[in-house]
Amino acid sequence: MKAIGIDIGTTSVCGVLVDTKTGEILKSRTENSDAFLADCQPWEKIQSVEKIMTVATDILNGFFDEDVAVIGVTGQMHGIVYTDCEGQAVSPLYTWQDERGNLPYRDTTYAGFLKSCSGFGNVTDFYNRENGIRPDAAVSYCTIHDYFVMQLCGLKKPLIHASDAASFGCYHLETNQFDYDCNVDITTDFAVAGTYRGIPVGVAIGDNQASVFSTLADCESVLFNVGTGSQVSVVTDTIVSGEDIETRPYFDNQYLVVGAALCGGRAYSLLKSFYQEILSSFAEVCEEQVYEWMNQTIEGTQKQALTVDTRFAGTRRDAGISGSITNITTETLTPAALTAGVLEGMAEELYRMYLQMQSKRSGIVGAGNGIRKNPALVRVFEEKFGTSMKIPKHTEEAAFGAALFGMVACGICKSAKDAQKLIAYR
């Protein structure tokens, strides 16, 4: 039998076809959704729901054969699309990157007034309500992957897993209820939302939880995921609080403690663009050549010759924070030191968040292209923890996690632990 996992990301949609006995990814396909809408306000980050649905449906249908037993779905958290009484979209997708929540409101901001963050669904809705731009036909809202499940199963009202619901903000983990007027149904279970072409479809789950579920096979390790942004995650039995971390719903009555860096791997990409702009003045160079040069130049560099704070995009709680470079001397101002300093800064930001979790772990797991494509960053993490980093063989973490969730939801796997036995590390 086979399982399909669909991950609706911010810029692309990924699908995988998984062998339910071995966990092998038999097929994989990723397509750019090209969904961002132009001619918006500078603070708006909105996308075409129709374009996303077209790409996701095309990928899904391309995997169908007689052996498909379940469909799992995940995607970008926090963002919302409004739906009407028939379960149809009546708005674009307001993505997690949308900044309307940071606009002034009374003596604070819209996000500050709700004690939440810009880009979180309930903050977006609050702004829209206060400014009279909430669609008249809207009766509810959900994530884009919730909406995809609604379309597949013909649902008229969103059924949202707690992993997604909490991403809207104003959410009580203890009761799994909103402290906000939000007309949705919430489930905490490995649940089936309905069927598509006779195949069970699992309720959509958050991409953070999906990625952790498919990479962190045991609760004695900490997961570092580095992509455009980056996260550090641990699974716990209790709610943990800290300045730069949050506790999210997970599975089987457990919690996921997460620290999220907004810049993450983008910090290294920004440095690459800086170098490329200089080098291109002398010769034509491609992106991969610059990355290769960066990785070569840091070999043997003295650790922390430059101290780099890589919070170049601020933080979720304080958009005004900026990065910095210190310890600049006549000896340390070199490309090698700057490159090594950025890598150290990326890891240090996540490490500081990990320390706030008060959950000492014996192992480390890495995921995301920022880990897979950068051995130097892996070494930085390994030096901090004094142990080797395990990296999963599969690269489509969120889509694979959605497939695993679907296997548990429909009974192919007896439990979460049973499903996670399919995870293989390289």
CSV table of C-alpha atoms in Angstrom, one decimal:
chain,number,residue,atom,x,y,z
A,1,MET,CA,0.0,0.0,0.0
A,2,LYS,CA,1.0,3.6,-0.5
A,3,ALA,CA,0.4,6.9,1.3
A,4,ILE,CA,0.4,10.4,-0.3
A,5,GLY,CA,1.7,13.4,1.6
A,6,ILE,CA,1.0,16.9,0.4
A,7,ASP,CA,2.8,20.0,1.9
A,8,ILE,CA,1.5,23.4,0.8
A,9,GLY,CA,4.4,25.8,1.5
A,10,THR,CA,4.8,29.5,1.1
A,11,THR,CA,6.3,29.4,-2.4
A,12,SER,CA,5.8,25.8,-3.5
A,13,VAL,CA,3.8,22.7,-3.1
A,14,CYS,CA,5.5,19.4,-2.4
A,15,GLY,CA,4.0,15.9,-2.7
A,16,VAL,CA,5.4,12.5,-1.9
A,17,LEU,CA,4.3,8.9,-2.5
A,18,VAL,CA,5.3,6.7,0.4
A,19,ASP,CA,5.5,2.9,0.7
A,20,THR,CA,3.6,2.2,3.9
A,21,LYS,CA,5.6,-0.9,4.8
A,22,THR,CA,9.2,0.4,4.3
A,23,GLY,CA,8.8,4.2,4.5
A,24,GLU,CA,10.6,4.6,1.2
A,25,ILE,CA,9.6,7.6,-0.8
A,26,LEU,CA,8.7,6.2,-4.2
A,27,LYS,CA,8.0,9.5,-5.9
A,28,SER,CA,8.4,13.1,-5.1
A,29,ARG,CA,7.3,16.3,-6.9
A,30,THR,CA,7.6,19.9,-6.0
A,31,GLU,CA,6.1,22.8,-8.0
A,32,ASN,CA,6.3,26.5,-7.6
A,33,SER,CA,2.8,27.8,-6.8
A,34,ASP,CA,3.6,31.3,-8.1
A,35,ALA,CA,0.7,32.5,-5.9
A,36,PHE,CA,1.8,35.9,-4.4
A,37,LEU,CA,-0.5,38.7,-5.5
A,38,ALA,CA,1.0,42.0,-6.8
A,39,ASP,CA,-0.4,45.5,-6.4
A,40,CYS,CA,-0.8,45.1,-2.6
A,41,GLN,CA,0.0,47.4,0.3
A,42,PRO,CA,3.7,47.3,1.3
A,43,TRP,CA,2.8,45.4,4.5
A,44,GLU,CA,0.5,42.8,2.7
A,45,LYS,CA,1.7,39.3,1.9
A,46,ILE,CA,-1.3,37.6,0.3
A,47,GLN,CA,-1.7,34.8,-2.2
A,48,SER,CA,-4.1,33.4,-4.8
A,49,VAL,CA,-6.1,30.5,-3.3
A,50,GLU,CA,-7.1,29.3,-6.8
A,51,LYS,CA,-3.5,29.0,-7.9
A,52,ILE,CA,-2.5,27.1,-4.9
A,53,MET,CA,-5.5,24.7,-5.2
A,54,THR,CA,-4.7,24.1,-8.9
A,55,VAL,CA,-1.0,23.1,-8.2
A,56,ALA,CA,-1.8,21.0,-5.1
A,57,THR,CA,-4.6,19.1,-6.9
A,58,ASP,CA,-2.5,18.5,-9.9
A,59,ILE,CA,0.3,17.0,-7.8
A,60,LEU,CA,-2.1,14.9,-5.8
A,61,ASN,CA,-3.9,13.4,-8.8
A,62,GLY,CA,-0.5,12.6,-10.4
A,63,PHE,CA,0.2,10.2,-7.6
A,64,PHE,CA,-3.0,8.2,-7.7
A,65,ASP,CA,-3.0,4.5,-8.5
A,66,GLU,CA,-4.9,1.5,-7.2
A,67,ASP,CA,-2.6,1.1,-4.2
A,68,VAL,CA,-3.1,4.5,-2.5
A,69,ALA,CA,-4.6,3.9,1.0
A,70,VAL,CA,-4.5,7.4,2.6
A,71,ILE,CA,-3.8,11.1,1.9
A,72,GLY,CA,-2.1,13.3,4.5
A,73,VAL,CA,-1.9,17.1,4.2
A,74,THR,CA,0.1,19.8,5.8
A,75,GLY,CA,1.2,23.3,5.0
A,76,GLN,CA,2.2,26.8,6.1
A,77,MET,CA,0.9,27.7,9.5
A,78,HIS,CA,-0.5,30.9,10.9
A,79,GLY,CA,-2.0,32.3,7.7
A,80,ILE,CA,-5.8,32.2,6.9
A,81,VAL,CA,-8.3,32.1,4.1
A,82,TYR,CA,-11.9,33.1,4.8
A,83,THR,CA,-14.7,30.7,3.9
A,84,ASP,CA,-18.4,31.1,3.4
A,85,CYS,CA,-21.4,28.9,4.6
A,86,GLU,CA,-20.8,26.5,1.6
A,87,GLY,CA,-17.1,26.1,2.5
A,88,GLN,CA,-15.8,28.1,-0.4
A,89,ALA,CA,-13.0,30.7,-0.2
A,90,VAL,CA,-14.1,34.3,-0.2
A,91,SER,CA,-10.7,35.9,0.2
A,92,PRO,CA,-7.1,35.5,-0.8
A,93,LEU,CA,-4.7,33.7,1.6
A,94,TYR,CA,-3.3,36.0,4.1
A,95,THR,CA,0.1,34.4,4.7
A,96,TRP,CA,2.2,34.1,7.9
A,97,GLN,CA,4.4,36.8,6.4
A,98,ASP,CA,1.7,39.4,6.4
A,99,GLU,CA,2.6,42.4,8.5
A,100,ARG,CA,-0.7,44.2,9.1
A,101,GLY,CA,-0.5,43.1,12.7
A,102,ASN,CA,2.5,45.3,13.2
A,103,LEU,CA,0.6,48.5,12.2
A,104,PRO,CA,-0.2,51.0,14.9
A,105,TYR,CA,-3.4,50.4,16.9
A,106,ARG,CA,-4.4,52.6,19.9
A,107,ASP,CA,-1.2,52.9,22.0
A,108,THR,CA,0.4,49.7,20.6
A,109,THR,CA,-0.1,47.5,17.5
A,110,TYR,CA,-2.9,45.2,16.4
A,111,ALA,CA,-0.7,42.2,17.4
A,112,GLY,CA,0.3,43.9,20.6
A,113,PHE,CA,-3.3,44.6,21.6
A,114,LEU,CA,-4.1,40.8,21.3
A,115,LYS,CA,-0.7,39.9,22.9
A,116,SER,CA,0.1,37.9,19.8
A,117,CYS,CA,2.2,38.2,16.7
A,118,SER,CA,1.7,39.7,13.2
A,119,GLY,CA,0.9,37.0,10.6
A,120,PHE,CA,-1.0,34.9,13.1
A,121,GLY,CA,-4.6,34.3,11.8
A,122,ASN,CA,-6.5,35.8,14.6
A,123,VAL,CA,-4.4,39.0,14.5
A,124,THR,CA,-5.0,39.2,10.7
A,125,ASP,CA,-8.8,38.8,11.3
A,126,PHE,CA,-8.8,41.4,14.1
A,127,TYR,CA,-7.1,44.0,11.8
A,128,ASN,CA,-9.6,43.1,9.0
A,129,ARG,CA,-12.6,43.5,11.3
A,130,GLU,CA,-11.4,46.7,12.8
A,131,ASN,CA,-10.9,48.2,9.4
A,132,GLY,CA,-14.0,46.9,7.8
A,133,ILE,CA,-12.3,44.7,5.2
A,134,ARG,CA,-13.4,41.3,6.5
A,135,PRO,CA,-15.4,39.7,3.6
A,136,ASP,CA,-19.2,40.0,4.1
A,137,ALA,CA,-19.8,36.4,3.2
A,138,ALA,CA,-17.2,35.1,5.5
A,139,VAL,CA,-18.4,32.8,8.3
A,140,SER,CA,-15.1,31.2,9.2
A,141,TYR,CA,-11.5,30.9,8.3
A,142,CYS,CA,-8.7,28.3,8.2
A,143,THR,CA,-5.2,27.6,7.0
A,144,ILE,CA,-4.6,27.0,3.3
A,145,HIS,CA,-4.1,23.3,3.9
A,146,ASP,CA,-7.3,23.0,5.9
A,147,TYR,CA,-9.0,24.6,3.0
A,148,PHE,CA,-7.4,22.0,0.6
A,149,VAL,CA,-8.8,19.2,2.8
A,150,MET,CA,-12.2,20.9,2.8
A,151,GLN,CA,-12.2,21.0,-1.0
A,152,LEU,CA,-11.1,17.3,-1.3
A,153,CYS,CA,-13.7,16.1,1.2
A,154,GLY,CA,-16.6,18.5,0.4
A,155,LEU,CA,-16.6,20.0,3.9
A,156,LYS,CA,-18.6,23.2,4.6
A,157,LYS,CA,-16.9,24.1,7.9
A,158,PRO,CA,-13.2,23.9,8.7
A,159,LEU,CA,-12.1,21.0,10.9
A,160,ILE,CA,-8.8,22.2,12.3
A,161,HIS,CA,-6.2,20.1,14.1
A,162,ALA,CA,-4.9,21.7,17.3
A,163,SER,CA,-1.4,22.0,15.7
A,164,ASP,CA,-2.9,24.5,13.2
A,165,ALA,CA,-5.4,26.1,15.5
A,166,ALA,CA,-2.8,27.2,18.0
A,167,SER,CA,-0.9,28.9,15.2
A,168,PHE,CA,-3.7,31.5,14.9
A,169,GLY,CA,-2.8,32.9,18.3
A,170,CYS,CA,-5.1,33.6,21.3
A,171,TYR,CA,-5.2,29.9,22.0
A,172,HIS,CA,-5.4,28.0,25.3
A,173,LEU,CA,-3.2,24.9,25.2
A,174,GLU,CA,-4.8,23.4,28.3
A,175,THR,CA,-8.4,23.6,27.0
A,176,ASN,CA,-7.7,23.6,23.2
A,177,GLN,CA,-10.0,26.6,22.8
A,178,PHE,CA,-9.6,30.1,21.5
A,179,ASP,CA,-9.8,33.2,23.6
A,180,TYR,CA,-11.2,34.8,20.4
A,181,ASP,CA,-14.3,34.6,18.3
A,182,CYS,CA,-13.3,31.9,15.8
A,183,ASN,CA,-15.9,29.7,14.2
A,184,VAL,CA,-14.1,26.4,13.6
A,185,ASP,CA,-14.2,22.9,14.9
A,186,ILE,CA,-11.0,21.7,16.6
A,187,THR,CA,-9.6,18.1,16.9
A,188,THR,CA,-6.6,16.9,18.8
A,189,ASP,CA,-6.7,13.4,17.4
A,190,PHE,CA,-5.2,11.4,14.5
A,191,ALA,CA,-8.4,12.1,12.7
A,192,VAL,CA,-9.8,11.4,9.2
A,193,ALA,CA,-11.6,14.4,7.8
A,194,GLY,CA,-13.4,12.6,4.9
A,195,THR,CA,-12.6,10.9,1.7
A,196,TYR,CA,-11.4,11.9,-1.8
A,197,ARG,CA,-12.0,9.5,-4.7
A,198,GLY,CA,-12.8,6.9,-2.0
A,199,ILE,CA,-9.5,7.4,-0.2
A,200,PRO,CA,-9.4,8.5,3.5
A,201,VAL,CA,-8.0,12.0,3.9
A,202,GLY,CA,-6.3,12.9,7.3
A,203,VAL,CA,-7.2,16.2,8.9
A,204,ALA,CA,-4.5,18.8,7.9
A,205,ILE,CA,-1.7,19.4,10.4
A,206,GLY,CA,0.8,22.2,10.9
A,207,ASP,CA,4.0,21.9,8.9
A,208,ASN,CA,6.2,22.4,12.0
A,209,GLN,CA,4.6,19.4,13.8
A,210,ALA,CA,4.6,17.4,10.5
A,211,SER,CA,8.4,18.0,10.1
A,212,VAL,CA,9.2,17.1,13.7
A,213,PHE,CA,7.0,14.0,13.4
A,214,SER,CA,8.9,12.7,10.4
A,215,THR,CA,12.4,13.5,11.7
A,216,LEU,CA,12.5,13.2,15.5
A,217,ALA,CA,12.0,9.5,16.1
A,218,ASP,CA,12.7,9.7,19.9
A,219,CYS,CA,12.0,12.3,22.5
A,220,GLU,CA,15.6,12.3,23.9
A,221,SER,CA,16.9,14.4,21.0
A,222,VAL,CA,16.5,18.1,20.0
A,223,LEU,CA,15.7,19.0,16.4
A,224,PHE,CA,17.3,21.9,14.5
A,225,ASN,CA,15.6,22.7,11.2
A,226,VAL,CA,17.2,25.3,9.0
A,227,GLY,CA,15.6,26.6,5.9
A,228,THR,CA,14.7,30.1,5.0
A,229,GLY,CA,13.7,30.5,8.6
A,230,SER,CA,14.9,28.1,11.3
A,231,GLN,CA,13.5,26.3,14.3
A,232,VAL,CA,14.7,24.4,17.4
A,233,SER,CA,12.1,21.9,18.7
A,234,VAL,CA,11.8,19.4,21.6
A,235,VAL,CA,8.9,17.2,22.5
A,236,THR,CA,7.7,17.4,26.1
A,237,ASP,CA,4.9,16.3,28.4
A,238,THR,CA,4.5,19.7,30.0
A,239,ILE,CA,4.0,23.3,28.8
A,240,VAL,CA,7.2,25.4,28.9
A,241,SER,CA,7.4,29.1,28.7
A,242,GLY,CA,10.3,31.5,27.8
A,243,GLU,CA,11.0,34.8,26.2
A,244,ASP,CA,11.9,33.5,22.7
A,245,ILE,CA,10.1,30.1,22.8
A,246,GLU,CA,6.5,28.9,22.7
A,247,THR,CA,4.7,25.7,23.4
A,248,ARG,CA,2.5,24.2,20.7
A,249,PRO,CA,0.2,21.3,20.6
A,250,TYR,CA,1.7,18.0,19.3
A,251,PHE,CA,0.4,14.5,19.2
A,252,ASP,CA,-0.6,11.9,21.8
A,253,ASN,CA,-1.2,14.5,24.5
A,254,GLN,CA,2.3,15.8,24.2
A,255,TYR,CA,3.6,19.3,23.5
A,256,LEU,CA,6.1,20.7,21.1
A,257,VAL,CA,8.3,23.5,22.5
A,258,VAL,CA,9.6,25.6,19.6
A,259,GLY,CA,12.0,28.5,19.1
A,260,ALA,CA,11.8,30.1,15.7
A,261,ALA,CA,14.3,32.4,14.1
A,262,LEU,CA,12.8,34.6,11.4
A,263,CYS,CA,16.1,34.9,9.4
A,264,GLY,CA,17.5,31.4,9.9
A,265,GLY,CA,19.1,30.1,6.8
A,266,ARG,CA,18.3,33.4,5.0
A,267,ALA,CA,21.2,35.0,6.9
A,268,TYR,CA,23.6,32.8,5.0
A,269,SER,CA,21.8,33.5,1.8
A,270,LEU,CA,22.0,37.3,2.4
A,271,LEU,CA,25.8,36.9,2.9
A,272,LYS,CA,26.0,35.0,-0.3
A,273,SER,CA,24.2,37.8,-2.1
A,274,PHE,CA,26.6,40.3,-0.6
A,275,TYR,CA,29.6,38.4,-1.8
A,276,GLN,CA,28.0,37.7,-5.2
A,277,GLU,CA,27.4,41.4,-5.8
A,278,ILE,CA,31.0,42.1,-5.2
A,279,LEU,CA,32.4,39.2,-7.2
A,280,SER,CA,30.1,39.9,-10.2
A,281,SER,CA,31.8,43.2,-10.6
A,282,PHE,CA,34.9,41.3,-11.8
A,283,ALA,CA,33.5,38.1,-13.3
A,284,GLU,CA,30.2,36.3,-13.9
A,285,VAL,CA,29.6,33.9,-11.0
A,286,CYS,CA,26.6,31.7,-10.2
A,287,GLU,CA,25.0,31.2,-6.8
A,288,GLU,CA,26.4,27.7,-6.3
A,289,GLN,CA,30.0,28.9,-7.1
A,290,VAL,CA,29.6,31.5,-4.4
A,291,TYR,CA,28.3,29.0,-1.8
A,292,GLU,CA,31.2,26.7,-2.7
A,293,TRP,CA,33.7,29.5,-2.2
A,294,MET,CA,32.1,30.4,1.1
A,295,ASN,CA,32.3,26.9,2.4
A,296,GLN,CA,36.0,26.5,1.3
A,297,THR,CA,37.1,29.8,2.8
A,298,ILE,CA,36.0,29.0,6.4
A,299,GLU,CA,38.1,25.9,6.6
A,300,GLY,CA,40.5,26.4,9.5
A,301,THR,CA,39.1,29.7,10.5
A,302,GLN,CA,39.5,30.6,14.2
A,303,LYS,CA,36.1,30.1,15.9
A,304,GLN,CA,34.2,33.3,16.7
A,305,ALA,CA,36.9,35.7,15.3
A,306,LEU,CA,33.8,37.9,14.5
A,307,THR,CA,30.7,37.8,16.6
A,308,VAL,CA,27.6,38.1,14.4
A,309,ASP,CA,24.0,38.5,15.6
A,310,THR,CA,22.0,37.1,12.7
A,311,ARG,CA,18.6,38.5,13.8
A,312,PHE,CA,18.5,40.5,10.5
A,313,ALA,CA,14.7,40.2,10.2
A,314,GLY,CA,14.0,40.9,13.9
A,315,THR,CA,12.1,38.4,16.0
A,316,ARG,CA,8.5,37.4,16.3
A,317,ARG,CA,8.1,39.5,19.5
A,318,ASP,CA,10.1,42.5,18.4
A,319,ALA,CA,10.3,43.4,14.7
A,320,GLY,CA,12.6,46.3,15.6
A,321,ILE,CA,15.5,44.2,16.6
A,322,SER,CA,18.4,44.2,14.1
A,323,GLY,CA,21.5,42.2,13.6
A,324,SER,CA,25.1,43.3,14.3
A,325,ILE,CA,28.7,42.4,13.8
A,326,THR,CA,31.2,43.0,16.7
A,327,ASN,CA,34.7,42.2,17.6
A,328,ILE,CA,36.0,43.8,14.4
A,329,THR,CA,39.7,44.4,14.4
A,330,THR,CA,42.4,44.7,11.8
A,331,GLU,CA,42.9,41.0,12.0
A,332,THR,CA,39.3,39.8,12.1
A,333,LEU,CA,37.8,41.8,9.2
A,334,THR,CA,38.1,39.0,6.6
A,335,PRO,CA,35.6,37.1,4.4
A,336,ALA,CA,36.5,33.9,6.2
A,337,ALA,CA,35.8,35.3,9.6
A,338,LEU,CA,32.6,36.9,8.5
A,339,THR,CA,31.3,33.7,7.0
A,340,ALA,CA,32.2,31.7,10.0
A,341,GLY,CA,30.7,34.3,12.2
A,342,VAL,CA,27.3,34.2,10.4
A,343,LEU,CA,27.2,30.4,10.7
A,344,GLU,CA,28.0,30.6,14.4
A,345,GLY,CA,25.4,33.3,14.8
A,346,MET,CA,22.7,31.2,13.1
A,347,ALA,CA,23.4,28.3,15.5
A,348,GLU,CA,23.8,30.5,18.6
A,349,GLU,CA,20.4,32.1,18.1
A,350,LEU,CA,18.8,28.6,18.2
A,351,TYR,CA,21.0,27.4,21.0
A,352,ARG,CA,19.9,30.3,23.2
A,353,MET,CA,16.3,29.4,22.6
A,354,TYR,CA,17.1,25.7,23.4
A,355,LEU,CA,18.5,26.7,26.8
A,356,GLN,CA,15.3,28.5,27.6
A,357,MET,CA,13.4,25.2,27.1
A,358,GLN,CA,15.0,23.7,30.3
A,359,SER,CA,15.0,20.3,28.7
A,360,LYS,CA,18.4,18.7,28.4
A,361,ARG,CA,18.7,16.3,25.5
A,362,SER,CA,21.4,13.8,24.7
A,363,GLY,CA,21.1,13.8,20.9
A,364,ILE,CA,20.7,16.2,18.1
A,365,VAL,CA,18.9,15.8,14.8
A,366,GLY,CA,19.1,18.2,11.8
A,367,ALA,CA,16.8,18.9,8.9
A,368,GLY,CA,16.2,21.4,6.2
A,369,ASN,CA,18.4,22.5,3.3
A,370,GLY,CA,20.4,24.8,5.5
A,371,ILE,CA,21.6,21.7,7.3
A,372,ARG,CA,21.8,19.3,4.4
A,373,LYS,CA,23.8,21.6,2.1
A,374,ASN,CA,26.1,23.1,4.7
A,375,PRO,CA,28.5,20.6,6.4
A,376,ALA,CA,30.1,23.6,8.2
A,377,LEU,CA,26.9,24.5,9.9
A,378,VAL,CA,26.5,20.9,11.0
A,379,ARG,CA,29.9,21.0,12.6
A,380,VAL,CA,29.0,24.1,14.5
A,381,PHE,CA,26.0,22.4,16.1
A,382,GLU,CA,28.1,19.2,16.8
A,383,GLU,CA,30.7,21.3,18.6
A,384,LYS,CA,28.1,23.0,20.8
A,385,PHE,CA,26.6,19.7,21.9
A,386,GLY,CA,29.6,17.4,21.8
A,387,THR,CA,27.8,14.8,19.7
A,388,SER,CA,27.2,13.9,16.1
A,389,MET,CA,24.1,15.1,14.3
A,390,LYS,CA,21.7,12.6,12.8
A,391,ILE,CA,20.1,13.7,9.5
A,392,PRO,CA,17.1,11.9,8.0
A,393,LYS,CA,17.5,10.3,4.6
A,394,HIS,CA,14.3,11.8,3.3
A,395,THR,CA,14.3,15.5,2.3
A,396,GLU,CA,10.6,16.3,2.1
A,397,GLU,CA,10.2,16.4,5.9
A,398,ALA,CA,6.7,18.1,6.1
A,399,ALA,CA,5.1,16.1,3.3
A,400,PHE,CA,6.5,12.8,4.7
A,401,GLY,CA,5.2,13.8,8.2
A,402,ALA,CA,1.8,14.4,6.7
A,403,ALA,CA,1.9,10.9,5.1
A,404,LEU,CA,2.9,9.3,8.4
A,405,PHE,CA,0.1,11.2,10.2
A,406,GLY,CA,-2.4,9.9,7.7
A,407,MET,CA,-1.2,6.3,8.2
A,408,VAL,CA,-1.9,6.6,11.9
A,409,ALA,CA,-5.3,8.3,11.3
A,410,CYS,CA,-6.6,5.6,9.1
A,411,GLY,CA,-5.2,2.7,11.1
A,412,ILE,CA,-2.4,1.5,8.8
A,413,CYS,CA,0.0,2.2,11.7
A,414,LYS,CA,-1.2,1.3,15.2
A,415,SER,CA,0.4,4.3,16.9
A,416,ALA,CA,2.6,7.3,16.4
A,417,LYS,CA,5.6,5.4,17.5
A,418,ASP,CA,4.8,2.6,15.1
A,419,ALA,CA,4.7,5.1,12.2
A,420,GLN,CA,8.0,6.7,13.3
A,421,LYS,CA,9.8,3.4,13.0
A,422,LEU,CA,9.7,4.1,9.2
A,423,ILE,CA,12.1,7.1,9.7
A,424,ALA,CA,15.6,6.3,8.5
A,425,TYR,CA,18.8,8.4,9.1
A,426,ARG,CA,21.7,8.6,6.8
